[in-house]
Amino acid sequence: MNRHWLFVILGGVVEVLWVSGLKHSSSILEWILTAVAIIISFFLIVEASKHLPVGTVYAVFTGLGTAGTVVTEMLVFGEPFRWSKTLLILLLLAGVVGLKMITSDEGSKKGADV
């Protein structure tokens, strides 16, 4: 895994923070932190997209963000656990991992040359 994929993963983790911030922020400081998280998240994804296939980067970013947000809502904010939601998130993650696995390094190199 190269540095650019780490940017995608870190961007997905930061996405969880700002999405949760959009729902739960109630003070000006929390809104500022949410805005900073949005800027950091998108900066990381833009930097990764300069060197990796954009479609795969976006799918991995949104998949990680979605799964992370659902898990965070259940563990931190007390949203009820549902097997159907968990199975659909696992299906989403399987698709993201599959997409990452079939993306060749050659495609990444072409993206880096552009």
N, CA, C and O atoms as a printed pandas DataFrame, in Angstrom:
     atom_number atom_name residue_name chain_id  residue_number  x_coord  y_coord  z_coord
0              1         N          MET        A               1    0.858   -1.178    0.000
1              2        CA          MET        A               1    0.000    0.000    0.000
2              3         C          MET        A               1    0.899    1.235    0.000
3              4         O          MET        A               1    1.813    1.376    0.813
4              5         N          ASN        A               2    0.604    2.100   -0.927
5              6        CA          ASN        A               2    1.446    3.286   -1.012
6              7         C          ASN        A               2    0.828    4.453   -0.234
7              8         O          ASN        A               2   -0.269    4.345    0.315
8              9         N          ARG        A               3    1.542    5.539   -0.205
9             10        CA          ARG        A               3    1.137    6.713    0.557
10            11         C          ARG        A               3   -0.220    7.263    0.099
11            12         O          ARG        A               3   -0.988    7.772    0.915
12            13         N          HIS        A               4   -0.507    7.165   -1.171
13            14        CA          HIS        A               4   -1.755    7.720   -1.688
14            15         C          HIS        A               4   -2.970    6.945   -1.183
15            16         O          HIS        A               4   -4.016    7.539   -0.923
16            17         N          TRP        A               5   -2.843    5.625   -1.043
17            18        CA          TRP        A               5   -3.938    4.844   -0.470
18            19         C          TRP        A               5   -4.106    5.163    1.010
19            20         O          TRP        A               5   -5.222    5.132    1.527
20            21         N          LEU        A               6   -3.023    5.465    1.688
21            22        CA          LEU        A               6   -3.148    5.902    3.087
22            23         C          LEU        A               6   -3.915    7.223    3.174
23            24         O          LEU        A               6   -4.679    7.438    4.115
24            25         N          PHE        A               7   -3.710    8.105    2.194
25            26        CA          PHE        A               7   -4.484    9.351    2.145
26            27         C          PHE        A               7   -5.977    9.045    2.012
27            28         O          PHE        A               7   -6.806    9.683    2.661
28            29         N          VAL        A               8   -6.316    8.062    1.166
29            30        CA          VAL        A               8   -7.728    7.704    0.976
30            31         C          VAL        A               8   -8.318    7.174    2.287
31            32         O          VAL        A               8   -9.412    7.573    2.684
32            33         N          ILE        A               9   -7.601    6.286    2.947
33            34        CA          ILE        A               9   -8.092    5.717    4.209
34            35         C          ILE        A               9   -8.228    6.808    5.266
35            36         O          ILE        A               9   -9.243    6.882    5.958
36            37         N          LEU        A              10   -7.215    7.649    5.391
37            38        CA          LEU        A              10   -7.281    8.741    6.368
38            39         C          LEU        A              10   -8.408    9.718    6.024
39            40         O          LEU        A              10   -9.095   10.216    6.916
40            41         N          GLY        A              11   -8.595    9.990    4.733
41            42        CA          GLY        A              11   -9.706   10.854    4.310
42            43         C          GLY        A              11  -11.054   10.250    4.686
43            44         O          GLY        A              11  -11.968   10.973    5.083
44            45         N          GLY        A              12  -11.184    8.917    4.562
45            46        CA          GLY        A              12  -12.423    8.246    4.954
46            47         C          GLY        A              12  -12.660    8.326    6.451
47            48         O          GLY        A              12  -13.794    8.500    6.897
48            49         N          VAL        A              13  -11.593    8.201    7.228
49            50        CA          VAL        A              13  -11.721    8.304    8.689
50            51         C          VAL        A              13  -12.137    9.722    9.085
51            52         O          VAL        A              13  -13.005    9.908    9.938
52            53         N          VAL        A              14  -11.517   10.706    8.463
53            54        CA          VAL        A              14  -11.863   12.099    8.773
54            55         C          VAL        A              14  -13.289   12.405    8.303
55            56         O          VAL        A              14  -13.985   13.226    8.902
56            57         N          GLU        A              15  -13.714   11.736    7.224
57            58        CA          GLU        A              15  -15.091   11.910    6.766
58            59         C          GLU        A              15  -16.085   11.510    7.860
59            60         O          GLU        A              15  -17.109   12.169    8.042
60            61         N          VAL        A              16  -15.787   10.449    8.572
61            62        CA          VAL        A              16  -16.668   10.012    9.667
62            63         C          VAL        A              16  -16.814   11.135   10.697
63            64         O          VAL        A              16  -17.904   11.370   11.218
64            65         N          LEU        A              17  -15.711   11.821   10.984
65            66        CA          LEU        A              17  -15.751   12.909   11.960
66            67         C          LEU        A              17  -16.640   14.055   11.493
67            68         O          LEU        A              17  -17.465   14.558   12.256
68            69         N          TRP        A              18  -16.470   14.470   10.222
69            70        CA          TRP        A              18  -17.259   15.633    9.789
70            71         C          TRP        A              18  -18.721   15.289    9.551
71            72         O          TRP        A              18  -19.596   16.130    9.754
72            73         N          VAL        A              19  -18.996   14.058    9.121
73            74        CA          VAL        A              19  -20.406   13.681    8.957
74            75         C          VAL        A              19  -21.091   13.646   10.321
75            76         O          VAL        A              19  -22.217   14.124   10.460
76            77         N          SER        A              20  -20.426   13.089   11.320
77            78        CA          SER        A              20  -20.988   13.100   12.671
78            79         C          SER        A              20  -21.119   14.530   13.176
79            80         O          SER        A              20  -22.085   14.868   13.860
80            81         N          GLY        A              21  -20.142   15.371   12.835
81            82        CA          GLY        A              21  -20.204   16.774   13.227
82            83         C          GLY        A              21  -21.390   17.496   12.618
83            84         O          GLY        A              21  -21.983   18.365   13.259
84            85         N          LEU        A              22  -21.748   17.146   11.378
85            86        CA          LEU        A              22  -22.907   17.783   10.754
86            87         C          LEU        A              22  -24.184   17.501   11.533
87            88         O          LEU        A              22  -25.075   18.347   11.599
88            89         N          LYS        A              23  -24.272   16.326   12.115
89            90        CA          LYS        A              23  -25.483   15.964   12.859
90            91         C          LYS        A              23  -25.452   16.463   14.299
91            92         O          LYS        A              23  -26.479   16.889   14.828
92            93         N          HIS        A              24  -24.285   16.415   14.938
93            94        CA          HIS        A              24  -24.237   16.625   16.379
94            95         C          HIS        A              24  -23.623   17.952   16.820
95            96         O          HIS        A              24  -23.610   18.231   18.019
96            97         N          SER        A              25  -23.120   18.775   15.917
97            98        CA          SER        A              25  -22.524   20.049   16.331
98            99         C          SER        A              25  -23.593   20.996   16.854
99           100         O          SER        A              25  -24.675   21.125   16.282
100          101         N          SER        A              26  -23.257   21.655   17.959
101          102        CA          SER        A              26  -24.229   22.585   18.533
102          103         C          SER        A              26  -23.589   23.912   18.944
103          104         O          SER        A              26  -24.303   24.851   19.295
104          105         N          SER        A              27  -22.267   24.006   18.908
105          106        CA          SER        A              27  -21.614   25.268   19.260
106          107         C          SER        A              27  -20.752   25.722   18.083
107          108         O          SER        A              27  -20.485   24.955   17.159
108          109         N          ILE        A              28  -20.326   26.974   18.137
109          110        CA          ILE        A              28  -19.518   27.515   17.035
110          111         C          ILE        A              28  -18.193   26.770   16.915
111          112         O          ILE        A              28  -17.711   26.547   15.805
112          113         N          LEU        A              29  -17.595   26.381   18.050
113          114        CA          LEU        A              29  -16.341   25.622   18.007
114          115         C          LEU        A              29  -16.541   24.274   17.326
115          116         O          LEU        A              29  -15.702   23.856   16.528
116          117         N          GLU        A              30  -17.633   23.592   17.629
117          118        CA          GLU        A              30  -17.894   22.291   16.994
118          119         C          GLU        A              30  -18.119   22.453   15.492
119          120         O          GLU        A              30  -17.685   21.613   14.703
120          121         N          TRP        A              31  -18.798   23.532   15.098
121          122        CA          TRP        A              31  -18.999   23.779   13.665
122          123         C          TRP        A              31  -17.684   24.107   12.973
123          124         O          TRP        A              31  -17.469   23.702   11.831
124          125         N          ILE        A              32  -16.806   24.837   13.649
125          126        CA          ILE        A              32  -15.487   25.139   13.067
126          127         C          ILE        A              32  -14.682   23.852   12.907
127          128         O          ILE        A              32  -14.048   23.647   11.873
128          129         N          LEU        A              33  -14.701   22.982   13.922
129          130        CA          LEU        A              33  -13.984   21.707   13.817
130          131         C          LEU        A              33  -14.557   20.841   12.696
131          132         O          LEU        A              33  -13.820   20.146   11.997
132          133         N          THR        A              34  -15.863   20.890   12.537
133          134        CA          THR        A              34  -16.488   20.147   11.440
134          135         C          THR        A              34  -16.016   20.680   10.090
135          136         O          THR        A              34  -15.707   19.902    9.188
136          137         N          ALA        A              35  -15.961   21.988    9.953
137          138        CA          ALA        A              35  -15.500   22.594    8.700
138          139         C          ALA        A              35  -14.037   22.249    8.429
139          140         O          ALA        A              35  -13.662   21.969    7.290
140          141         N          VAL        A              36  -13.219   22.270    9.470
141          142        CA          VAL        A              36  -11.804   21.909    9.310
142          143         C          VAL        A              36  -11.691   20.442    8.873
143          144         O          VAL        A              36  -10.871   20.110    8.017
144          145         N          ALA        A              37  -12.508   19.576    9.457
145          146        CA          ALA        A              37  -12.478   18.154    9.072
146          147         C          ALA        A              37  -12.888   17.980    7.611
147          148         O          ALA        A              37  -12.320   17.148    6.904
148          149         N          ILE        A              38  -13.878   18.765    7.152
149          150        CA          ILE        A              38  -14.287   18.702    5.738
150          151         C          ILE        A              38  -13.119   19.100    4.838
151          152         O          ILE        A              38  -12.845   18.437    3.837
152          153         N          ILE        A              39  -12.442   20.170    5.193
153          154        CA          ILE        A              39  -11.317   20.651    4.380
154          155         C          ILE        A              39  -10.206   19.601    4.342
155          156         O          ILE        A              39   -9.673   19.304    3.273
156          157         N          ILE        A              40   -9.856   19.042    5.491
157          158        CA          ILE        A              40   -8.788   18.027    5.546
158          159         C          ILE        A              40   -9.179   16.798    4.736
159          160         O          ILE        A              40   -8.372   16.266    3.973
160          161         N          SER        A              41  -10.418   16.349    4.903
161          162        CA          SER        A              41  -10.879   15.152    4.209
162          163         C          SER        A              41  -10.804   15.338    2.693
163          164         O          SER        A              41  -10.285   14.480    1.980
164          165         N          PHE        A              42  -11.322   16.453    2.215
165          166        CA          PHE        A              42  -11.313   16.675    0.770
166          167         C          PHE        A              42   -9.903   16.942    0.242
167          168         O          PHE        A              42   -9.593   16.560   -0.886
168          169         N          PHE        A              43   -9.052   17.585    1.026
169          170        CA          PHE        A              43   -7.668   17.778    0.606
170          171         C          PHE        A              43   -6.980   16.424    0.389
171          172         O          PHE        A              43   -6.282   16.225   -0.606
172          173         N          LEU        A              44   -7.187   15.489    1.340
173          174        CA          LEU        A              44   -6.569   14.174    1.224
174          175         C          LEU        A              44   -7.075   13.427   -0.011
175          176         O          LEU        A              44   -6.295   12.784   -0.714
176          177         N          ILE        A              45   -8.370   13.512   -0.270
177          178        CA          ILE        A              45   -8.936   12.807   -1.418
178          179         C          ILE        A              45   -8.469   13.435   -2.729
179          180         O          ILE        A              45   -8.183   12.718   -3.688
180          181         N          VAL        A              46   -8.390   14.730   -2.782
181          182        CA          VAL        A              46   -7.903   15.389   -3.998
182          183         C          VAL        A              46   -6.451   15.007   -4.257
183          184         O          VAL        A              46   -6.079   14.719   -5.394
184          185         N          GLU        A              47   -5.628   15.002   -3.212
185          186        CA          GLU        A              47   -4.220   14.607   -3.385
186          187         C          GLU        A              47   -4.108   13.158   -3.844
187          188         O          GLU        A              47   -3.302   12.850   -4.722
188          189         N          ALA        A              48   -4.906   12.265   -3.262
189          190        CA          ALA        A              48   -4.870   10.856   -3.669
190          191         C          ALA        A              48   -5.351   10.689   -5.103
191          192         O          ALA        A              48   -4.808    9.875   -5.850
192          193         N          SER        A              49   -6.364   11.453   -5.492
193          194        CA          SER        A              49   -6.934   11.336   -6.840
194          195         C          SER        A              49   -5.961   11.784   -7.928
195          196         O          SER        A              49   -6.118   11.418   -9.093
196          197         N          LYS        A              50   -4.978   12.561   -7.557
197          198        CA          LYS        A              50   -3.972   12.978   -8.545
198          199         C          LYS        A              50   -3.084   11.819   -8.966
199          200         O          LYS        A              50   -2.447   11.877  -10.018
200          201         N          HIS        A              51   -3.033   10.751   -8.146
201          202        CA          HIS        A              51   -2.108    9.656   -8.414
202          203         C          HIS        A              51   -2.793    8.300   -8.562
203          204         O          HIS        A              51   -2.154    7.332   -8.975
204          205         N          LEU        A              52   -4.073    8.213   -8.234
205          206        CA          LEU        A              52   -4.800    6.945   -8.274
206          207         C          LEU        A              52   -6.035    7.114   -9.148
207          208         O          LEU        A              52   -6.462    8.240   -9.404
208          209         N          PRO        A              53   -6.622    5.992   -9.616
209          210        CA          PRO        A              53   -7.859    6.082  -10.407
210          211         C          PRO        A              53   -8.984    6.732   -9.591
211          212         O          PRO        A              53   -9.302    6.288   -8.488
212          213         N          VAL        A              54   -9.571    7.775  -10.145
213          214        CA          VAL        A              54  -10.540    8.585   -9.412
214          215         C          VAL        A              54  -11.770    7.776   -8.996
215          216         O          VAL        A              54  -12.260    7.929   -7.877
216          217         N          GLY        A              55  -12.269    6.921   -9.884
217          218        CA          GLY        A              55  -13.456    6.136   -9.552
218          219         C          GLY        A              55  -13.229    5.223   -8.371
219          220         O          GLY        A              55  -14.085    5.116   -7.492
220          221         N          THR        A              56  -12.090    4.565   -8.340
221          222        CA          THR        A              56  -11.773    3.674   -7.229
222          223         C          THR        A              56  -11.554    4.466   -5.952
223          224         O          THR        A              56  -12.014    4.062   -4.885
224          225         N          VAL        A              57  -10.861    5.583   -6.049
225          226        CA          VAL        A              57  -10.623    6.420   -4.872
226          227         C          VAL        A              57  -11.954    6.873   -4.275
227          228         O          VAL        A              57  -12.150    6.811   -3.062
228          229         N          TYR        A              58  -12.858    7.325   -5.127
229          230        CA          TYR        A              58  -14.138    7.817   -4.621
230          231         C          TYR        A              58  -14.955    6.691   -3.984
231          232         O          TYR        A              58  -15.577    6.880   -2.939
232          233         N          ALA        A              59  -14.947    5.506   -4.632
233          234        CA          ALA        A              59  -15.700    4.375   -4.079
234          235         C          ALA        A              59  -15.147    3.959   -2.717
235          236         O          ALA        A              59  -15.915    3.720   -1.785
236          237         N          VAL        A              60  -13.842    3.872   -2.597
237          238        CA          VAL        A              60  -13.225    3.482   -1.324
238          239         C          VAL        A              60  -13.494    4.548   -0.262
239          240         O          VAL        A              60  -13.850    4.223    0.871
240          241         N          PHE        A              61  -13.323    5.808   -0.627
241          242        CA          PHE        A              61  -13.553    6.922    0.305
242          243         C          PHE        A              61  -14.983    6.909    0.837
243          244         O          PHE        A              61  -15.196    6.967    2.048
244          245         N          THR        A              62  -15.953    6.835   -0.052
245          246        CA          THR        A              62  -17.346    6.864    0.397
246          247         C          THR        A              62  -17.735    5.585    1.127
247          248         O          THR        A              62  -18.528    5.624    2.067
248          249         N          GLY        A              63  -17.181    4.450    0.700
249          250        CA          GLY        A              63  -17.478    3.199    1.400
250          251         C          GLY        A              63  -16.960    3.210    2.826
251          252         O          GLY        A              63  -17.667    2.826    3.757
252          253         N          LEU        A              64  -15.719    3.654    2.991
253          254        CA          LEU        A              64  -15.154    3.743    4.344
254          255         C          LEU        A              64  -15.912    4.758    5.190
255          256         O          LEU        A              64  -16.187    4.516    6.366
256          257         N          GLY        A              65  -16.244    5.883    4.593
257          258        CA          GLY        A              65  -16.967    6.906    5.331
258          259         C          GLY        A              65  -18.354    6.436    5.742
259          260         O          GLY        A              65  -18.790    6.686    6.866
260          261         N          THR        A              66  -19.045    5.758    4.838
261          262        CA          THR        A              66  -20.388    5.275    5.150
262          263         C          THR        A              66  -20.349    4.219    6.243
263          264         O          THR        A              66  -21.088    4.302    7.224
264          265         N          ALA        A              67  -19.485    3.229    6.069
265          266        CA          ALA        A              67  -19.386    2.162    7.075
266          267         C          ALA        A              67  -18.947    2.728    8.418
267          268         O          ALA        A              67  -19.503    2.374    9.457
268          269         N          GLY        A              68  -17.954    3.605    8.396
269          270        CA          GLY        A              68  -17.466    4.196    9.639
270          271         C          GLY        A              68  -18.523    5.041   10.334
271          272         O          GLY        A              68  -18.625    5.039   11.561
272          273         N          THR        A              69  -19.305    5.759    9.543
273          274        CA          THR        A              69  -20.355    6.590   10.134
274          275         C          THR        A              69  -21.434    5.733   10.782
275          276         O          THR        A              69  -21.904    6.050   11.875
276          277         N          VAL        A              70  -21.824    4.663   10.125
277          278        CA          VAL        A              70  -22.853    3.781   10.692
278          279         C          VAL        A              70  -22.344    3.138   11.981
279          280         O          VAL        A              70  -23.068    3.092   12.975
280          281         N          VAL        A              71  -21.114    2.645   11.973
281          282        CA          VAL        A              71  -20.547    2.021   13.179
282          283         C          VAL        A              71  -20.415    3.046   14.301
283          284         O          VAL        A              71  -20.723    2.750   15.456
284          285         N          THR        A              72  -19.954    4.258   13.962
285          286        CA          THR        A              72  -19.814    5.310   14.972
286          287         C          THR        A              72  -21.164    5.681   15.571
287          288         O          THR        A              72  -21.282    5.859   16.783
288          289         N          GLU        A              73  -22.171    5.797   14.733
289          290        CA          GLU        A              73  -23.504    6.127   15.243
290          291         C          GLU        A              73  -24.003    5.058   16.213
291          292         O          GLU        A              73  -24.647    5.374   17.214
292          293         N          MET        A              74  -23.701    3.782   15.911
293          294        CA          MET        A              74  -24.143    2.703   16.796
294          295         C          MET        A              74  -23.343    2.684   18.100
295          296         O          MET        A              74  -23.918    2.548   19.181
296          297         N          LEU        A              75  -22.023    2.821   18.000
297          298        CA          LEU        A              75  -21.161    2.664   19.177
298          299         C          LEU        A              75  -21.102    3.917   20.049
299          300         O          LEU        A              75  -21.058    3.816   21.275
300          301         N          VAL        A              76  -21.101    5.077   19.438
301          302        CA          VAL        A              76  -20.899    6.312   20.197
302          303         C          VAL        A              76  -22.218    7.014   20.509
303          304         O          VAL        A              76  -22.402    7.532   21.610
304          305         N          PHE        A              77  -23.129    7.032   19.547
305          306        CA          PHE        A              77  -24.337    7.841   19.712
306          307         C          PHE        A              77  -25.590    7.015   19.984
307          308         O          PHE        A              77  -26.696    7.556   20.014
308          309         N          GLY        A              78  -25.423    5.708   20.182
309          310        CA          GLY        A              78  -26.532    4.882   20.650
310          311         C          GLY        A              78  -27.611    4.546   19.640
311          312         O          GLY        A              78  -28.735    4.220   20.020
312          313         N          GLU        A              79  -27.282    4.622   18.350
313          314        CA          GLU        A              79  -28.272    4.213   17.355
314          315         C          GLU        A              79  -28.500    2.710   17.486
315          316         O          GLU        A              79  -27.536    1.969   17.682
316          317         N          PRO        A              80  -29.728    2.239   17.386
317          318        CA          PRO        A              80  -29.997    0.806   17.570
318          319         C          PRO        A              80  -29.281   -0.064   16.533
319          320         O          PRO        A              80  -29.183    0.295   15.360
320          321         N          PHE        A              81  -28.786   -1.212   16.994
321          322        CA          PHE        A              81  -28.127   -2.179   16.113
322          323         C          PHE        A              81  -29.188   -2.926   15.319
323          324         O          PHE        A              81  -30.196   -3.370   15.870
324          325         N          ARG        A              82  -28.948   -3.062   14.009
325          326        CA          ARG        A              82  -29.847   -3.841   13.160
326          327         C          ARG        A              82  -29.013   -4.740   12.266
327          328         O          ARG        A              82  -28.090   -4.282   11.593
328          329         N          TRP        A              83  -29.352   -6.043   12.265
329          330        CA          TRP        A              83  -28.614   -6.999   11.433
330          331         C          TRP        A              83  -28.707   -6.628    9.955
331          332         O          TRP        A              83  -27.717   -6.743    9.233
332          333         N          SER        A              84  -29.863   -6.192    9.497
333          334        CA          SER        A              84  -30.023   -5.861    8.081
334          335         C          SER        A              84  -29.065   -4.736    7.679
335          336         O          SER        A              84  -28.438   -4.800    6.622
336          337         N          LYS        A              85  -28.955   -3.725    8.510
337          338        CA          LYS        A              85  -28.037   -2.624    8.206
338          339         C          LYS        A              85  -26.585   -3.099    8.224
339          340         O          LYS        A              85  -25.786   -2.715    7.370
340          341         N          THR        A              86  -26.256   -3.934    9.199
341          342        CA          THR        A              86  -24.893   -4.452    9.302
342          343         C          THR        A              86  -24.530   -5.308    8.087
343          344         O          THR        A              86  -23.430   -5.188    7.549
344          345         N          LEU        A              87  -25.448   -6.164    7.659
345          346        CA          LEU        A              87  -25.173   -6.999    6.484
346          347         C          LEU        A              87  -25.010   -6.152    5.218
347          348         O          LEU        A              87  -24.159   -6.448    4.379
348          349         N          LEU        A              88  -25.812   -5.118    5.083
349          350        CA          LEU        A              88  -25.674   -4.246    3.909
350          351         C          LEU        A              88  -24.361   -3.461    3.939
351          352         O          LEU        A              88  -23.751   -3.234    2.894
352          353         N          ILE        A              89  -23.931   -3.053    5.116
353          354        CA          ILE        A              89  -22.629   -2.376    5.229
354          355         C          ILE        A              89  -21.504   -3.349    4.875
355          356         O          ILE        A              89  -20.548   -2.967    4.199
356          357         N          LEU        A              90  -21.608   -4.603    5.326
357          358        CA          LEU        A              90  -20.589   -5.598    4.971
358          359         C          LEU        A              90  -20.570   -5.848    3.461
359          360         O          LEU        A              90  -19.506   -6.028    2.870
360          361         N          LEU        A              91  -21.748   -5.858    2.847
361          362        CA          LEU        A              91  -21.820   -6.007    1.390
362          363         C          LEU        A              91  -21.151   -4.826    0.699
363          364         O          LEU        A              91  -20.427   -5.002   -0.281
364          365         N          LEU        A              92  -21.391   -3.631    1.207
365          366        CA          LEU        A              92  -20.754   -2.430    0.662
366          367         C          LEU        A              92  -19.236   -2.525    0.782
367          368         O          LEU        A              92  -18.511   -2.234   -0.169
368          369         N          LEU        A              93  -18.760   -2.934    1.960
369          370        CA          LEU        A              93  -17.310   -3.055    2.160
370          371         C          LEU        A              93  -16.715   -4.132    1.268
371          372         O          LEU        A              93  -15.604   -3.969    0.764
372          373         N          ALA        A              94  -17.442   -5.240    1.061
373          374        CA          ALA        A              94  -16.947   -6.285    0.157
374          375         C          ALA        A              94  -16.805   -5.728   -1.259
375          376         O          ALA        A              94  -15.841   -6.040   -1.957
376          377         N          GLY        A              95  -17.759   -4.909   -1.680
377          378        CA          GLY        A              95  -17.663   -4.287   -2.992
378          379         C          GLY        A              95  -16.485   -3.334   -3.100
379          380         O          GLY        A              95  -15.801   -3.296   -4.123
380          381         N          VAL        A              96  -16.251   -2.575   -2.056
381          382        CA          VAL        A              96  -15.131   -1.630   -2.053
382          383         C          VAL        A              96  -13.801   -2.384   -2.087
383          384         O          VAL        A              96  -12.895   -2.024   -2.839
384          385         N          VAL        A              97  -13.692   -3.428   -1.268
385          386        CA          VAL        A              97  -12.448   -4.220   -1.263
386          387         C          VAL        A              97  -12.256   -4.890   -2.617
387          388         O          VAL        A              97  -11.141   -4.920   -3.139
388          389         N          GLY        A              98  -13.334   -5.430   -3.195
389          390        CA          GLY        A              98  -13.240   -6.050   -4.509
390          391         C          GLY        A              98  -12.812   -5.068   -5.575
391          392         O          GLY        A              98  -11.989   -5.391   -6.432
392          393         N          LEU        A              99  -13.365   -3.874   -5.527
393          394        CA          LEU        A              99  -12.988   -2.835   -6.486
394          395         C          LEU        A              99  -11.522   -2.465   -6.346
395          396         O          LEU        A              99  -10.820   -2.283   -7.341
396          397         N          LYS        A             100  -11.067   -2.357   -5.106
397          398        CA          LYS        A             100   -9.647   -2.049   -4.873
398          399         C          LYS        A             100   -8.766   -3.176   -5.392
399          400         O          LYS        A             100   -7.704   -2.919   -5.959
400          401         N          MET        A             101   -9.201   -4.445   -5.202
401          402        CA          MET        A             101   -8.377   -5.584   -5.608
402          403         C          MET        A             101   -8.268   -5.700   -7.124
403          404         O          MET        A             101   -7.227   -6.121   -7.629
404          405         N          ILE        A             102   -9.313   -5.338   -7.861
405          406        CA          ILE        A             102   -9.237   -5.491   -9.321
406          407         C          ILE        A             102   -8.633   -4.278  -10.002
407          408         O          ILE        A             102   -8.401   -4.300  -11.211
408          409         N          THR        A             103   -8.372   -3.214   -9.241
409          410        CA          THR        A             103   -7.717   -2.043   -9.814
410          411         C          THR        A             103   -6.228   -2.329   -9.916
411          412         O          THR        A             103   -5.550   -2.567   -8.916
412          413         N          SER        A             104   -5.740   -2.301  -11.140
413          414        CA          SER        A             104   -4.332   -2.643  -11.343
414          415         C          SER        A             104   -3.431   -1.470  -10.982
415          416         O          SER        A             104   -3.850   -0.313  -10.990
416          417         N          ASP        A             105   -2.193   -1.799  -10.668
417          418        CA          ASP        A             105   -1.205   -0.759  -10.411
418          419         C          ASP        A             105   -0.923    0.034  -11.673
419          420         O          ASP        A             105   -0.549    1.206  -11.621
420          421         N          GLU        A             106   -1.116   -0.642  -12.839
421          422        CA          GLU        A             106   -0.881    0.043  -14.098
422          423         C          GLU        A             106   -1.830    1.233  -14.255
423          424         O          GLU        A             106   -1.439    2.287  -14.756
424          425         N          GLY        A             107   -3.083    1.053  -13.819
425          426        CA          GLY        A             107   -4.049    2.154  -13.854
426          427         C          GLY        A             107   -3.623    3.287  -12.960
427          428         O          GLY        A             107   -3.823    4.458  -13.282
428          429         N          SER        A             108   -3.023    2.931  -11.813
429          430        CA          SER        A             108   -2.544    3.958  -10.898
430          431         C          SER        A             108   -1.426    4.769  -11.518
431          432         O          SER        A             108   -1.356    5.986  -11.348
432          433         N          LYS        A             109   -0.543    4.077  -12.245
433          434        CA          LYS        A             109    0.571    4.781  -12.871
434          435         C          LYS        A             109    0.083    5.725  -13.955
435          436         O          LYS        A             109    0.612    6.823  -14.130
436          437         N          LYS        A             110   -0.962    5.268  -14.699
437          438        CA          LYS        A             110   -1.508    6.151  -15.735
438          439         C          LYS        A             110   -2.098    7.396  -15.104
439          440         O          LYS        A             110   -1.948    8.497  -15.634
440          441         N          GLY        A             111   -2.788    7.224  -13.942
441          442        CA          GLY        A             111   -3.360    8.372  -13.257
442          443         C          GLY        A             111   -2.286    9.328  -12.788
443          444         O          GLY        A             111   -2.493   10.541  -12.773
444          445         N          ALA        A             112   -1.131    8.785  -12.403
445          446        CA          ALA        A             112   -0.041    9.626  -11.916
446          447         C          ALA        A             112    0.590   10.429  -13.044
447          448         O          ALA        A             112    1.122   11.516  -12.822
448          449         N          ASP        A             113    0.527    9.881  -14.268
449          450        CA          ASP        A             113    1.147   10.569  -15.387
450          451         C          ASP        A             113    0.320   11.741  -15.889
451          452         O          ASP        A             113    0.844   12.644  -16.542
452          453         N          VAL        A             114   -0.964   11.728  -15.585
453          454        CA          VAL        A             114   -1.848   12.772  -16.119
454          455         C          VAL        A             114   -1.633   14.066  -15.401
455          456         O          VAL        A             114   -2.288   15.061  -15.713
